XYZ file of C-alpha atoms in Angstrom:
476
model
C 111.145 159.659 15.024
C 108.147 158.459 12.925
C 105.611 156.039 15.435
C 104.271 152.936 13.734
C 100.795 152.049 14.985
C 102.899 149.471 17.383
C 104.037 152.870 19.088
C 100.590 154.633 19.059
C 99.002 151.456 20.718
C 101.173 151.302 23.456
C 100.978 154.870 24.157
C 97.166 154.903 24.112
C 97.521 151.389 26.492
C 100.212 153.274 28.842
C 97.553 156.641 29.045
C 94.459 154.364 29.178
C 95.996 152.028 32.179
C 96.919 155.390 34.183
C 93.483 156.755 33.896
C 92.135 153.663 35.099
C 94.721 154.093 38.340
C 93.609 157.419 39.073
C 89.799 156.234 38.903
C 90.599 153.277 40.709
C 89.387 151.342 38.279
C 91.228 147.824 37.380
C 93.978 147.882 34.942
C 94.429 143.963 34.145
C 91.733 144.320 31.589
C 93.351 147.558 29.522
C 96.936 146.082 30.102
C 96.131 142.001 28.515
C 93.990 143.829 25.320
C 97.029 146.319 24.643
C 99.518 143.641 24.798
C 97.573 141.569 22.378
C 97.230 144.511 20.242
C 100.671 145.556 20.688
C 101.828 142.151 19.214
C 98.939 142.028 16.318
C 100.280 145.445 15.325
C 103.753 144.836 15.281
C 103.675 141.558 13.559
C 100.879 142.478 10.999
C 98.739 140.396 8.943
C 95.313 139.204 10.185
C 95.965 135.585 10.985
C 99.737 135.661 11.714
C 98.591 139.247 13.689
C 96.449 137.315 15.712
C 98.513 134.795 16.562
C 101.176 137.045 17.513
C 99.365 139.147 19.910
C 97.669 135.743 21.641
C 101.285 134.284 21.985
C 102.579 137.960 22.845
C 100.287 137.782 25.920
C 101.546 134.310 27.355
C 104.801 135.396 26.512
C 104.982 139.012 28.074
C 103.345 137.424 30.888
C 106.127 134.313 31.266
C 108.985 136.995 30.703
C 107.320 139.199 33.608
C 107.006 136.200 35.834
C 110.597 135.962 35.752
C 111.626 139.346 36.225
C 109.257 138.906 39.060
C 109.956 135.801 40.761
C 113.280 137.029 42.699
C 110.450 138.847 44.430
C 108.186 136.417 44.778
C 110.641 134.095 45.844
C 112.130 136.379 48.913
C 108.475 136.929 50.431
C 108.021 133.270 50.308
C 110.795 133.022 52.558
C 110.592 135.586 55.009
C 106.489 135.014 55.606
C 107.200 131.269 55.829
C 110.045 132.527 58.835
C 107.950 134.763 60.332
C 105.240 132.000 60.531
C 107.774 129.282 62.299
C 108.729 131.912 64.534
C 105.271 132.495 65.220
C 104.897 129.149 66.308
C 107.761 128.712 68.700
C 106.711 132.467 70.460
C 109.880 133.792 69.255
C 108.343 136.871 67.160
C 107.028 138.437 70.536
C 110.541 138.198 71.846
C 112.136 139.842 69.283
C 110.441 142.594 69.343
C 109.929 143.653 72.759
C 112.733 145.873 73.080
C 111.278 147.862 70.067
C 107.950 148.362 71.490
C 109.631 150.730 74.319
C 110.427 153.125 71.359
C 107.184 152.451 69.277
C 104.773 154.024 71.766
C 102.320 154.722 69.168
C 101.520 155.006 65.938
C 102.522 158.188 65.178
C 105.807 157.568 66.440
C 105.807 153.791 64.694
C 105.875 156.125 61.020
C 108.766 158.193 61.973
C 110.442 155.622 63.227
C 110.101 153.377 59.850
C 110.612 155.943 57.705
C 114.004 156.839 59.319
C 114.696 152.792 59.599
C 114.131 151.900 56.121
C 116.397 155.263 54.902
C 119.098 154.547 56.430
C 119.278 150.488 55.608
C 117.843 151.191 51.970
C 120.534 154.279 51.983
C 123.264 151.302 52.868
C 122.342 148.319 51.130
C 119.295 149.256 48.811
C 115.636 148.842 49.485
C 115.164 145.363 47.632
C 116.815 143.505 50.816
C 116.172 146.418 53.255
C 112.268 145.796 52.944
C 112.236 142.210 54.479
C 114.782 143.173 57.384
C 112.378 145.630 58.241
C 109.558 143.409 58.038
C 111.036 140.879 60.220
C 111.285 143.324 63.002
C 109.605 146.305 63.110
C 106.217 146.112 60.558
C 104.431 143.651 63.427
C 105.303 146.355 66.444
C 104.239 148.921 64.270
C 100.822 147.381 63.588
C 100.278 146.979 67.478
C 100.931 150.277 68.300
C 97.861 151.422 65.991
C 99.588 152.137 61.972
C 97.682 150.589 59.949
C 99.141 148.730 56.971
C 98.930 151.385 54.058
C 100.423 153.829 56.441
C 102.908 151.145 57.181
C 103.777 150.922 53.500
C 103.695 154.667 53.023
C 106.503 155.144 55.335
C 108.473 152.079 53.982
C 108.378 153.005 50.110
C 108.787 156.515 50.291
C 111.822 156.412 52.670
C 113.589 153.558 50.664
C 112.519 153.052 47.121
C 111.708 156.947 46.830
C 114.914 158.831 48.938
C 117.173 155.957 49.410
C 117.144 154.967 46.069
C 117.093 158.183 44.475
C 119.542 159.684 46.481
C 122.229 156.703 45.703
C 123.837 158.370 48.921
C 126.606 155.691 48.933
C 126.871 153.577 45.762
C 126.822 156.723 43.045
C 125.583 154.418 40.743
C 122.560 157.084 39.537
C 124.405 160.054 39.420
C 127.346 158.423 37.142
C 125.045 156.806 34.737
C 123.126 160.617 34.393
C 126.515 162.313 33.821
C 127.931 159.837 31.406
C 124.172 159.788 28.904
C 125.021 163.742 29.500
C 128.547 163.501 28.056
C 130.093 164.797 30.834
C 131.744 162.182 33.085
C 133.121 164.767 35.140
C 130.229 166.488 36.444
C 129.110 162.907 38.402
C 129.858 164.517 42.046
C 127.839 167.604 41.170
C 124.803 165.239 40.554
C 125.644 163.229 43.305
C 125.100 166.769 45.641
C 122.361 168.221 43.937
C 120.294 164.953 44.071
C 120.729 164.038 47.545
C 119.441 167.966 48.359
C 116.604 167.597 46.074
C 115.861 164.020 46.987
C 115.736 165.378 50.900
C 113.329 167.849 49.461
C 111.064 165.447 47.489
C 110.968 162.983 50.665
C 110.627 165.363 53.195
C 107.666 166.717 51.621
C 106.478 163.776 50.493
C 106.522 161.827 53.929
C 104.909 165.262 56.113
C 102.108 165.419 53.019
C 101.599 161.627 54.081
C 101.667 161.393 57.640
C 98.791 164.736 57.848
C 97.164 162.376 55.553
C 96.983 158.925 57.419
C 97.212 160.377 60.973
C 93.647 160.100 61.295
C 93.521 156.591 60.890
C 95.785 155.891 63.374
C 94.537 153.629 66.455
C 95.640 154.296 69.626
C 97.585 150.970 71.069
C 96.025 147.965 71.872
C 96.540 146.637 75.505
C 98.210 142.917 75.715
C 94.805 141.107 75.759
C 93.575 142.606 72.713
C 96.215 141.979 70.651
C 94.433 139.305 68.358
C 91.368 141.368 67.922
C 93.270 143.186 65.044
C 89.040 143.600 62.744
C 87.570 146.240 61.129
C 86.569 148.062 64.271
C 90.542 148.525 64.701
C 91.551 149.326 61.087
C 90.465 150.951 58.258
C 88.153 148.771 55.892
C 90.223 146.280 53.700
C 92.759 146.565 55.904
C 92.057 144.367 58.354
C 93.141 141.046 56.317
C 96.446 142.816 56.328
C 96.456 143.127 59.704
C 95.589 139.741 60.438
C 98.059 138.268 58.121
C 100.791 140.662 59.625
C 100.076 139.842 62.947
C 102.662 137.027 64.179
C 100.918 136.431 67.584
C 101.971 133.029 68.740
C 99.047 130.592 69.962
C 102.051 129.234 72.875
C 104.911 130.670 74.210
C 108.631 128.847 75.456
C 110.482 130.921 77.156
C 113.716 129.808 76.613
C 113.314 128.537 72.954
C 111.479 131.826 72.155
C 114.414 133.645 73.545
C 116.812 131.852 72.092
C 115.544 132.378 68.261
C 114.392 136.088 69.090
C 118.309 136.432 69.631
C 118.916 134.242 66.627
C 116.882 135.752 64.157
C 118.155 139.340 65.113
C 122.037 138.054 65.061
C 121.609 136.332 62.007
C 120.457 139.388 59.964
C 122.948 141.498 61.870
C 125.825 139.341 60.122
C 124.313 140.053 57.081
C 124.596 143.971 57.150
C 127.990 143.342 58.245
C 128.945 140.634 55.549
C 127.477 142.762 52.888
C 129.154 145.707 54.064
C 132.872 144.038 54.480
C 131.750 142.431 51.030
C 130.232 144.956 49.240
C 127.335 142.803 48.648
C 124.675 144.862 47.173
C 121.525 144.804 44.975
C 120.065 141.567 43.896
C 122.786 139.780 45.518
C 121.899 141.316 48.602
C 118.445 140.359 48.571
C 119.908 136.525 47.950
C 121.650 136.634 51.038
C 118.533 138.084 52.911
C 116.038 135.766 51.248
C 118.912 132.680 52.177
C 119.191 133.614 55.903
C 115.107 133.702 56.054
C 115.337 130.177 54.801
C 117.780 129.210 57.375
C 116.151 130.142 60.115
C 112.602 128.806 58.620
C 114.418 125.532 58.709
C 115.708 125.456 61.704
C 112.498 127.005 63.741
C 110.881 124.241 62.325
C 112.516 121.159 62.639
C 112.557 122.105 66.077
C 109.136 122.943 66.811
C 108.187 119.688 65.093
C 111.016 117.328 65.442
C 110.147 114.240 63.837
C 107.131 116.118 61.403
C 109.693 118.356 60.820
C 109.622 117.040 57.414
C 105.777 117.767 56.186
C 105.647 120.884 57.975
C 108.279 122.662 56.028
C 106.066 122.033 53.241
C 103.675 123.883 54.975
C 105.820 126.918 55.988
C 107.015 127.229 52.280
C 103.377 126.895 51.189
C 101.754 129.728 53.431
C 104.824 131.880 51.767
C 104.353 131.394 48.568
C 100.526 131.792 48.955
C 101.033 134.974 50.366
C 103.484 135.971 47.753
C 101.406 135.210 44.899
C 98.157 136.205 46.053
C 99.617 139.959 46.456
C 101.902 139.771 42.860
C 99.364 137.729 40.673
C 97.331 140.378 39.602
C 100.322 142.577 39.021
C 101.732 140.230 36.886
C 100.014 140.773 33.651
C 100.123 144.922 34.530
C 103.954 144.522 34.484
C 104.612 142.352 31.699
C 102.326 145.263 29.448
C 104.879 148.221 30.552
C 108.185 146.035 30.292
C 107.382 145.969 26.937
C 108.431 149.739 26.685
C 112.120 148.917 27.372
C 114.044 147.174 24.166
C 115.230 144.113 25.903
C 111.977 142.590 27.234
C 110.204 143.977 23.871
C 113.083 141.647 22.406
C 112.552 138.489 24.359
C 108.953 138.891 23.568
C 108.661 139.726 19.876
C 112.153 138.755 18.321
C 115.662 140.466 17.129
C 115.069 144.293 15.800
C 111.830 144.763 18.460
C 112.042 148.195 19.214
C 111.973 149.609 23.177
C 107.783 151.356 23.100
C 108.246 153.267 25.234
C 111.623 154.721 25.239
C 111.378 155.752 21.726
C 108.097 157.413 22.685
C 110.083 159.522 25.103
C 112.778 160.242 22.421
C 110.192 161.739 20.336
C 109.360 163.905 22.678
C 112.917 165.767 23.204
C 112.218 167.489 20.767
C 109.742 169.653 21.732
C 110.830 170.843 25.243
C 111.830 174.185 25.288
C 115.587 175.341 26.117
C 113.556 178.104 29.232
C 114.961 177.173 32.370
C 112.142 176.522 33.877
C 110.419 174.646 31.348
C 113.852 172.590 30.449
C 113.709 171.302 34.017
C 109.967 170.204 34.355
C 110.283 168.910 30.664
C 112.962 166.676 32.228
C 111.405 165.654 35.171
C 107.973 165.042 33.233
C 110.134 162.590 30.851
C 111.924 161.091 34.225
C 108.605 160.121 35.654
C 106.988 159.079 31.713
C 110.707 156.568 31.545
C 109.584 155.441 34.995
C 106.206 154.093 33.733
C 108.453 151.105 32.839
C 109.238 150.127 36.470
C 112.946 150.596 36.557
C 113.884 153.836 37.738
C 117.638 153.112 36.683
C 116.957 152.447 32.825
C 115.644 156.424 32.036
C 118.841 157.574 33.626
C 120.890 157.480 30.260
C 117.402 159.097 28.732
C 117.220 161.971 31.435
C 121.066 162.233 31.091
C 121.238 162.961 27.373
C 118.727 165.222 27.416
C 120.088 167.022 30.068
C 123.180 167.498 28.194
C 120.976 168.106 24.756
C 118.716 170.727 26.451
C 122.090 173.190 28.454
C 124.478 172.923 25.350
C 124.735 176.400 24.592
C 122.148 177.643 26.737
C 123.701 178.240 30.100
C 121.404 175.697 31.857
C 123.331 173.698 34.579
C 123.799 170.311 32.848
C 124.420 168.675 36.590
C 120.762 170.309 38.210
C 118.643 169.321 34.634
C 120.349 165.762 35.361
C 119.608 165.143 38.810
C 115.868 166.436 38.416
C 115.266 164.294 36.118
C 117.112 161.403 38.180
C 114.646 162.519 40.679
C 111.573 162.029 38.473
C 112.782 158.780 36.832
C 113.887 156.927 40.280
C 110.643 158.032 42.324
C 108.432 157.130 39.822
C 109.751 153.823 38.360
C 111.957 152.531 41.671
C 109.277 153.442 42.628
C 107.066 154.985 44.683
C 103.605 155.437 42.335
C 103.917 152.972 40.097
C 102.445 149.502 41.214
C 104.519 147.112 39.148
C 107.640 148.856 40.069
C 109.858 147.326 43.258
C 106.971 149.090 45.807
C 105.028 145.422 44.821
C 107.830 144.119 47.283
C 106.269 146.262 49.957
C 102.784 146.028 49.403
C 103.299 142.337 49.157
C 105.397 142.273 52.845
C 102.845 144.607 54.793
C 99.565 143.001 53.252
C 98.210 146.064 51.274
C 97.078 146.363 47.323
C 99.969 147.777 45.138
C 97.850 149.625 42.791
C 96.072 151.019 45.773
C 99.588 152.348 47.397
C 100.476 153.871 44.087
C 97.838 155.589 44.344
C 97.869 156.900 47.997
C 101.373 157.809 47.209
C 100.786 159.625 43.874
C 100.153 163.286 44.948
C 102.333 163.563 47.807
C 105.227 162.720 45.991
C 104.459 164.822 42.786
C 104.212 168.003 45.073
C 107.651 167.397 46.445
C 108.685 166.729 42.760
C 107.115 169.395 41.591
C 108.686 171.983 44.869
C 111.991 170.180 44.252
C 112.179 171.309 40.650
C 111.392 174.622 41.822
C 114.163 174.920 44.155
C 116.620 173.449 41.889
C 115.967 176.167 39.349
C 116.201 178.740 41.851
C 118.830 177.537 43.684
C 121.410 176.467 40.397
């Protein structure tokens, strides 16, 4: 296809804020003058331009804010629950029994990482992330992992192999063989990816634990507990910590008990409801965010009684704090790369606006070679470029087609081009390195900057990308 300037500028913005990543350098800056360029080039015209690109960045911003607030909403919740059961003693309660398997920090990563799979595996990450949270992130951090390694363990195990995998729904692997034209080779992908998705997070997760285990404390006795500073953690870490950290000030033993047992039974129903229900996705994370709510209530009005009334206010206030000081500043990063999809470029510019980014990446089929090797890293590298967006799902029919495009008549394996490049649209944008993608959930639950996850995540999960590929090629 023939790229307007519209299409150059948000190419040069998409390059310029990844650069900035990998220096870690700030990216609001690059992402709020692209947008504004973005909508003075599309619109043209020097007044009418400018006007357009000023209201494109209040309105790329409002249509972000929405996509995001589902998010924003559900750690509201669960921090303001966390916080009432931190009041009433009942978060030391609940997880005692874990801290018999959690004997250290070492064995606290494992541990999540094999948690979140199989939950994110069952009932996708979105409302896996909080379950965890409410349970095992706080035993974790007393046992010596510090936050980012935390959040390593948690994004790579559930929005990197859980999701990409799609062990259970086969949602992935359907929408890859359809955009390839061959409905019928759906279970094929389905195999392949869960092998190379094992791959990917296996390396991935080793590549990351090597990395982190040096920062890992040894535990804390009882009576140091609420000395979680900098001498414990890693710097800028430590706020994470501390915010994590649901040590009660007092303790009642029975009403502790009693909504240790709560809590735990009341999420328990939900795994069960959602699996006789086959409640899954954003509904899910509804009836997650809805139970944290609940139990907020409740905790409260009886820890306070009579001020039951104010001190909701307050619960739902320290949430939402929380919430937005970790997604603010993502906010304006996210509403630059939805732009590259067609139907946020439409609710921001108008009927016709064209999707940036995906015709960027339809330009590019192209010129990738019908080699076997090069076919599949051509795919993957156009995976991982549709993930930029933050929705690992929405290159699928991309990856898919060209799949199907690049073995016509070549003797490729349609099914092994597919799932690689499932593999390097789902870990990117579902996503495991890209900071506006669902891993602001986690960074938001455990404390720790998004961009700055990305980032630790980046090269571990490219090398098991890169191996996976490899394999596949090998292998099929």
């Amino acid at each position: 296809m023939d790229w307007d300037i519209a299409h150059i500028i948000y190419a040069l913005g998409a390059i310029t804020v990844v650069m900035a990543m990998l220096f870690r350098k700030g990216v609001i800056i690059p992402s709020l003058v692209t947008t504004f360029l973005l909508g003075w080039a599309y619109k043209g015209g020097f007044g009418e331009g400018i006007i357009a690109g000023l209201a494109a960045i209040y309105n790329a911003n409002i249509m972000a804010a929405k996509e995001l607030f589902s998010i924003i909403l559900l750690i509201a919740f669960m921090v303001g629950m966390l916080n009432a059961l931190k009041e009433l003693g009942a978060d030391r309660k609940m997880i005692a029994p874990i801290q018999r398997i959690m004997v250290n920090g070492h064995a606290a990563y494992w541990i999540l990482f094999i948690a979140t799979a199989l939950l994110s595996t069952a009932f996708w990450p979105t409302p896996a992330v909080p379950l965890v949270a409410a349970v095992l992130i706080p035993v974790a951090l007393r046992v010596g992992l510090p936050p980012m390694g935390i959040a390593i363990a948690i994004t790579l195990a559930g929005q990197g192999m859980a999701l990409s995998a799609d062990a259970l729904m086969q949602v992935a692997p359907a929408l890859s063989a359809k955009a390839a034209g061959m409905p019928q080779l759906s279970e094929a992908i389905w195999i392949k990816s869960i092998i190379l998705t094992l791959i990917v997070g296996g390396v991935a997760s080793i590549i990351s634990y090597v990395r982190i285990a040096k920062t890992i404390k040894k535990p804390k006795r009882q009576g140091q507990l609420d000395e979680l500073d900098e001498k414990y953690f890693e710097e800028g870490e430590a706020e994470a910590a501390a915010t994590l950290e649901f040590m009660p000030q007092k303790e009642s033993g029975v009403t502790a008990t009693f909504f240790a047992i709560f809590t735990i039974v009341m999420f328990l129903l939900d795994i069960v409801a959602m699996s006789m229900f086959d409640i899954k996705g954003g509904d899910a994370g509804a009836l997650i965010g809805g139970t944290a709510a609940i139990i907020m209530l409740v905790a409260t009005i009886v820890r306070h009684r009579g001020e039951a009334f104010e001190e909701i206010g307050e619960r739902l206030t320290e949430g939402f704090g929380f919430a937005i000081k970790i997604m603010g500043s993502i906010i304006p990063i996210a509403a630059f790369f939805f732009l590259g999809g067609q139907e946020h470029s439409t609710a921001v510019f108008g009927e016709g606006a064209p999707g940036f980014l995906f015709d960027i990446v339809e330009g590019m089929q192209a010129y990738i070679p019908s080699n076997e090797f090069i076919a599949a890293f051509g795919v993957l590298l156009v995976g991982i470029v549709c993930g930029i967006d933050g929705s690992g799902f929405a290159g699928l029919p991309i990856t898919g087609a060209l799949a199907g495009a690049l073995s016509h008549g070549t003797g490729i394996d349609t099914s092994m081009l597919a799932a690689v490049g499932q593999m390097g649209s789902i870990w990117s944008g579902g996503g495991t390195f890209i900071a506006w993608s669902s891993l602001i959930a986690v960074a938001a639950f455990v404390g720790v900057s998004p961009i700055e996850l990305a980032r630790k995540n980046f090269l571990p999960v490219m090398i098991g990308l890169i191996l996976a590929t490899i394999l596949a090629v090998v292998i099929w």
